[in-house]
Short mmCIF file of C-alpha atoms in Angstrom, two decimals:
data_model
loop_
_atom_site.label_atom_id
_atom_site.label_comp_id
_atom_site.label_asym_id
_atom_site.label_seq_id
_atom_site.Cartn_x
_atom_site.Cartn_y
_atom_site.Cartn_z
CA UNK A 1 120.11 81.73 103.95
CA UNK A 2 118.16 84.89 104.62
CA UNK A 3 115.57 85.62 101.95
CA UNK A 4 115.44 89.19 100.72
CA UNK A 5 112.36 90.22 98.72
CA UNK A 6 112.53 92.81 95.95
CA UNK A 7 109.69 94.73 97.57
CA UNK A 8 112.12 96.03 100.21
CA UNK A 9 113.80 98.09 97.52
CA UNK A 10 110.91 100.57 97.66
CA UNK A 11 112.01 101.86 101.06
CA UNK A 12 115.45 103.05 99.97
CA UNK A 13 114.42 104.21 96.51
CA UNK A 14 111.97 106.73 97.89
CA UNK A 15 115.04 108.75 98.87
CA UNK A 16 116.42 108.90 95.34
CA UNK A 17 114.00 110.85 93.15
CA UNK A 18 115.49 112.64 90.18
CA UNK A 19 114.04 115.97 89.08
CA UNK A 20 115.03 118.25 86.21
CA UNK A 21 114.60 122.02 86.48
CA UNK A 22 115.08 122.44 82.74
CA UNK A 23 114.30 120.50 79.59
CA UNK A 24 117.84 121.18 78.30
CA UNK A 25 120.49 118.59 79.06
CA UNK A 26 124.23 118.22 78.54
CA UNK A 27 123.85 114.63 77.50
CA UNK A 28 127.58 113.80 77.76
CA UNK A 29 128.34 115.77 80.92
CA UNK A 30 128.72 112.69 83.13
CA UNK A 31 131.49 111.11 81.01
CA UNK A 32 134.87 111.40 82.76
CA UNK A 33 136.97 112.17 79.71
CA UNK A 34 140.04 112.85 81.84
CA UNK A 35 140.24 109.23 82.94
CA UNK A 36 141.27 106.36 80.67
CA UNK A 37 141.51 106.07 76.91
CA UNK A 38 138.41 107.29 75.05
CA UNK A 39 137.26 106.73 71.48
CA UNK A 40 134.05 107.47 69.64
CA UNK A 41 132.83 105.09 66.97
CA UNK A 42 130.12 106.03 64.51
CA UNK A 43 128.13 103.27 62.84
CA UNK A 44 125.71 104.05 59.99
CA UNK A 45 122.21 102.65 60.51
CA UNK A 46 119.90 101.63 57.66
CA UNK A 47 117.47 104.41 56.92
CA UNK A 48 114.92 104.74 54.12
CA UNK A 49 116.04 108.37 53.82
CA UNK A 50 119.73 107.59 53.51
CA UNK A 51 122.07 110.57 53.41
CA UNK A 52 125.36 111.04 51.49
CA UNK A 53 127.32 111.42 54.72
CA UNK A 54 126.58 107.78 55.59
CA UNK A 55 128.30 106.64 52.39
CA UNK A 56 131.09 109.21 52.79
CA UNK A 57 132.08 108.39 56.36
CA UNK A 58 130.82 104.82 56.69
CA UNK A 59 131.83 103.26 60.00
CA UNK A 60 134.45 105.51 61.60
CA UNK A 61 136.53 105.87 64.74
CA UNK A 62 137.48 109.20 66.33
CA UNK A 63 140.20 109.55 68.98
CA UNK A 64 140.50 113.36 69.22
CA UNK A 65 140.05 113.97 72.97
CA UNK A 66 139.91 117.76 72.57
CA UNK A 67 137.03 117.38 70.13
CA UNK A 68 135.24 115.03 72.53
CA UNK A 69 135.56 117.59 75.33
CA UNK A 70 134.28 120.34 73.06
CA UNK A 71 131.25 118.26 72.14
CA UNK A 72 130.70 117.38 75.80
CA UNK A 73 130.46 121.08 76.67
CA UNK A 74 128.40 122.18 73.67
CA UNK A 75 125.80 119.45 73.20
CA UNK A 76 123.26 121.12 75.51
CA UNK A 77 120.06 119.83 73.95
CA UNK A 78 116.36 120.53 74.44
CA UNK A 79 113.95 117.69 75.02
CA UNK A 80 111.69 116.94 72.05
CA UNK A 81 108.76 114.62 71.39
CA UNK A 82 109.24 114.67 67.60
CA UNK A 83 110.98 111.31 67.33
CA UNK A 84 109.06 109.43 64.66
CA UNK A 85 111.93 109.08 62.14
CA UNK A 86 114.51 106.32 61.77
CA UNK A 87 118.16 106.85 62.72
CA UNK A 88 121.15 107.47 60.48
CA UNK A 89 124.00 106.90 62.93
CA UNK A 90 124.73 105.24 66.25
CA UNK A 91 127.49 107.07 68.11
CA UNK A 92 129.27 104.90 70.63
CA UNK A 93 131.58 106.18 73.36
CA UNK A 94 134.17 103.75 74.71
CA UNK A 95 136.45 104.11 77.74
CA UNK A 96 139.35 101.66 77.80
CA UNK A 97 137.58 99.71 75.01
CA UNK A 98 134.44 99.28 77.16
CA UNK A 99 131.17 100.66 75.81
CA UNK A 100 129.94 103.46 78.08
CA UNK A 101 127.31 105.37 76.09
CA UNK A 102 125.31 104.96 72.89
CA UNK A 103 123.36 107.81 71.33
CA UNK A 104 121.48 107.62 68.04
CA UNK A 105 121.11 110.44 65.55
CA UNK A 106 118.53 111.25 62.93
CA UNK A 107 120.15 113.69 60.54
CA UNK A 108 117.01 114.33 58.50
CA UNK A 109 114.43 115.07 61.21
CA UNK A 110 117.08 116.51 63.50
CA UNK A 111 117.04 114.76 66.84
CA UNK A 112 119.26 112.64 69.10
CA UNK A 113 118.00 109.78 71.29
CA UNK A 114 119.60 108.59 74.50
CA UNK A 115 118.23 106.45 77.33
CA UNK A 116 114.71 106.45 75.95
CA UNK A 117 114.45 110.24 75.53
CA UNK A 118 114.95 112.37 72.43
CA UNK A 119 116.51 115.83 72.09
CA UNK A 120 116.64 118.43 69.33
CA UNK A 121 119.89 118.09 67.40
CA UNK A 122 121.18 120.32 64.61
CA UNK A 123 122.36 117.88 61.88
CA UNK A 124 125.15 120.27 60.85
CA UNK A 125 126.86 119.54 64.18
CA UNK A 126 127.53 116.01 63.01
CA UNK A 127 130.07 117.61 60.68
CA UNK A 128 132.34 118.11 63.68
CA UNK A 129 133.41 114.49 63.27
CA UNK A 130 134.58 114.82 59.65
CA UNK A 131 138.03 116.27 60.40
CA UNK A 132 138.96 113.55 62.90
CA UNK A 133 137.10 110.47 61.65
CA UNK A 134 139.01 107.48 60.27
CA UNK A 135 137.46 104.41 58.65
CA UNK A 136 137.36 101.22 60.69
CA UNK A 137 136.44 97.61 59.85
CA UNK A 138 133.71 95.61 61.52
CA UNK A 139 132.38 92.06 61.41
CA UNK A 140 129.00 90.50 62.14
CA UNK A 141 129.61 87.02 63.60
CA UNK A 142 127.05 84.30 64.41
CA UNK A 143 127.55 81.50 66.95
CA UNK A 144 125.53 78.31 67.28
CA UNK A 145 127.82 77.13 70.10
CA UNK A 146 127.88 79.20 73.31
CA UNK A 147 131.27 77.77 74.21
CA UNK A 148 132.77 79.22 71.05
CA UNK A 149 131.06 82.53 71.71
CA UNK A 150 132.54 82.69 75.21
CA UNK A 151 136.00 81.91 73.75
CA UNK A 152 135.61 84.63 71.11
CA UNK A 153 134.68 87.24 73.74
CA UNK A 154 137.66 86.34 75.92
CA UNK A 155 140.02 86.28 72.96
CA UNK A 156 138.97 89.53 71.28
CA UNK A 157 138.88 91.34 74.61
CA UNK A 158 142.64 90.86 74.77
CA UNK A 159 143.24 92.37 71.33
CA UNK A 160 144.02 96.08 70.92
CA UNK A 161 141.62 98.32 68.98
CA UNK A 162 138.73 95.85 69.06
CA UNK A 163 135.35 97.11 70.29
CA UNK A 164 131.98 95.45 70.76
CA UNK A 165 129.02 97.15 69.10
CA UNK A 166 126.74 96.04 71.94
CA UNK A 167 127.24 94.68 75.42
CA UNK A 168 128.32 91.08 74.81
CA UNK A 169 129.15 90.21 78.43
CA UNK A 170 125.78 88.58 79.11
CA UNK A 171 127.06 85.84 76.77
CA UNK A 172 129.90 84.99 79.13
CA UNK A 173 127.12 83.03 80.88
CA UNK A 174 124.95 80.35 79.29
CA UNK A 175 121.55 81.90 79.96
CA UNK A 176 119.46 84.23 82.08
CA UNK A 177 116.38 84.69 84.21
CA UNK A 178 114.38 87.88 84.70
CA UNK A 179 113.42 89.91 87.73
CA UNK A 180 111.09 92.88 87.83
CA UNK A 181 110.11 95.81 90.01
CA UNK A 182 106.67 97.37 89.64
CA UNK A 183 104.84 100.54 90.72
CA UNK A 184 107.85 102.66 91.68
CA UNK A 185 107.41 106.42 91.60
CA UNK A 186 107.84 107.55 87.98
CA UNK A 187 110.93 109.63 88.84
CA UNK A 188 112.79 107.12 90.99
CA UNK A 189 116.53 107.03 90.26
CA UNK A 190 117.35 104.20 87.88
CA UNK A 191 121.02 104.26 88.89
CA UNK A 192 120.07 103.71 92.51
CA UNK A 193 117.66 100.96 91.48
CA UNK A 194 120.41 99.18 89.52
CA UNK A 195 122.60 99.10 92.63
CA UNK A 196 119.74 97.94 94.86
CA UNK A 197 118.80 95.10 92.51
CA UNK A 198 122.42 93.96 92.18
CA UNK A 199 122.94 93.97 95.94
CA UNK A 200 119.66 92.19 96.52
CA UNK A 201 120.63 89.33 94.21
CA UNK A 202 124.12 89.10 95.66
CA UNK A 203 122.89 88.96 99.24
CA UNK A 204 120.10 86.50 98.41
CA UNK A 205 122.37 84.04 96.59
CA UNK A 206 125.55 84.72 98.58
CA UNK A 207 127.38 84.77 95.24
CA UNK A 208 128.42 87.24 92.58
CA UNK A 209 128.89 85.04 89.51
CA UNK A 210 126.20 86.77 87.48
CA UNK A 211 125.89 89.73 85.12
CA UNK A 212 122.97 92.08 85.66
CA UNK A 213 121.59 93.99 82.69
CA UNK A 214 118.54 96.25 82.52
CA UNK A 215 116.12 94.87 79.93
CA UNK A 216 113.70 97.79 79.82
CA UNK A 217 111.94 100.43 81.88
CA UNK A 218 108.61 102.06 81.16
CA UNK A 219 106.44 104.68 82.82
CA UNK A 220 102.69 104.03 82.92
CA UNK A 221 100.78 106.92 84.35
CA UNK A 222 102.80 107.99 87.37
CA UNK A 223 104.41 104.58 88.00
CA UNK A 224 107.71 103.11 86.89
CA UNK A 225 108.10 99.46 85.86
CA UNK A 226 111.57 97.93 85.37
CA UNK A 227 112.80 94.53 84.18
CA UNK A 228 116.31 93.10 84.54
CA UNK A 229 118.03 90.11 82.99
CA UNK A 230 120.20 88.18 85.43
CA UNK A 231 122.74 86.43 83.19
CA UNK A 232 124.15 83.37 84.88
CA UNK A 233 124.53 79.59 84.77
CA UNK A 234 121.49 77.46 85.57
CA UNK A 235 122.64 76.36 89.09
CA UNK A 236 122.90 80.01 90.09
CA UNK A 237 119.31 80.63 88.95
CA UNK A 238 118.14 77.75 91.14
CA UNK A 239 119.69 79.48 94.17
CA UNK A 240 117.40 82.49 93.72
CA UNK A 241 113.77 82.27 94.93
CA UNK A 242 111.51 81.20 92.07
CA UNK A 243 108.66 83.39 93.33
CA UNK A 244 110.88 86.43 92.73
CA UNK A 245 111.70 85.41 89.17
CA UNK A 246 109.54 87.18 86.61
CA UNK A 247 110.85 84.72 84.00
CA UNK A 248 112.61 81.41 84.77
CA UNK A 249 116.12 80.58 83.55
CA UNK A 250 116.58 79.85 79.86
CA UNK A 251 119.54 79.42 77.52
CA UNK A 252 120.62 82.28 75.28
CA UNK A 253 120.01 79.86 72.42
CA UNK A 254 116.45 79.04 73.39
CA UNK A 255 114.17 79.76 70.46
CA UNK A 256 117.00 80.56 68.06
CA UNK A 257 119.65 78.74 66.07
CA UNK A 258 122.44 81.18 66.83
CA UNK A 259 123.53 84.34 68.65
CA UNK A 260 124.94 87.17 66.55
CA UNK A 261 127.42 89.78 67.75
CA UNK A 262 129.22 92.64 66.02
CA UNK A 263 132.95 93.27 66.55
CA UNK A 264 134.38 96.62 65.43
CA UNK A 265 138.04 96.83 64.51
CA UNK A 266 138.32 93.43 62.85
CA UNK A 267 137.33 92.23 59.41
CA UNK A 268 136.36 88.62 58.85
CA UNK A 269 139.81 87.45 57.79
CA UNK A 270 141.49 88.96 60.86
CA UNK A 271 138.84 87.45 63.10
CA UNK A 272 139.39 83.99 61.64
CA UNK A 273 143.16 84.35 62.01
CA UNK A 274 142.84 85.40 65.67
CA UNK A 275 140.54 82.49 66.49
CA UNK A 276 142.79 79.95 64.75
CA UNK A 277 145.67 81.16 66.90
CA UNK A 278 143.50 80.90 70.03
CA UNK A 279 142.77 77.25 69.26
CA UNK A 280 146.35 76.25 68.59
#
């Protein structure tokens, strides 16, 4: 098997720098709202400066596509560095029940955060959701057994109007190892890097039974450092060169008694009923 080192990624990434000619950004412009079924779910986040709107709207779902398109065109936001406040809401955009984008809003200090950057946001614009928002249930569920967690993900994925608060698909595998890339140019394209890392792992292992997820990226000086979690079963991790593993394989349950996930669209009683049926 031909060994492919992560360092080779530098060569192709030098062709994919991303520059911005303006600090303003249409933060939803890349969402293809004409394809698939889209919903927006708003989830209130604990904040020491809680606002009445959090109690009024609670957790809500919004399916008005025209409103989504209007927001997509109008949320042209200026970059800000005033991001020291906590958040009031997480807004989650789903396409065909799959989470595509999460943005977080502070409605007191007036900013929106996405992909590690913050933008000025007029809190009054959050009122656009009031006319189309409908309340929706959610459940926080803990699993001490990864087998049961995998079954729950498969089962709830087949149910209509059920959405995951976060990306749960790493848990369709028993654990993960970590790979890292260091000292890239600060403005290298992260999308291109994602594809390069995925292809590197696939070619090195000659397999695709893994789930790649970016863990974090950080700029230090003029250099970019990125870490990825390669979610997989342990035999797969052994097929990847140990010298290229920033962190060796470990179970999702290592160091904890349970894994907790949040399912939106089901209350606890409906969840228990669905799982009883799955086990019959």
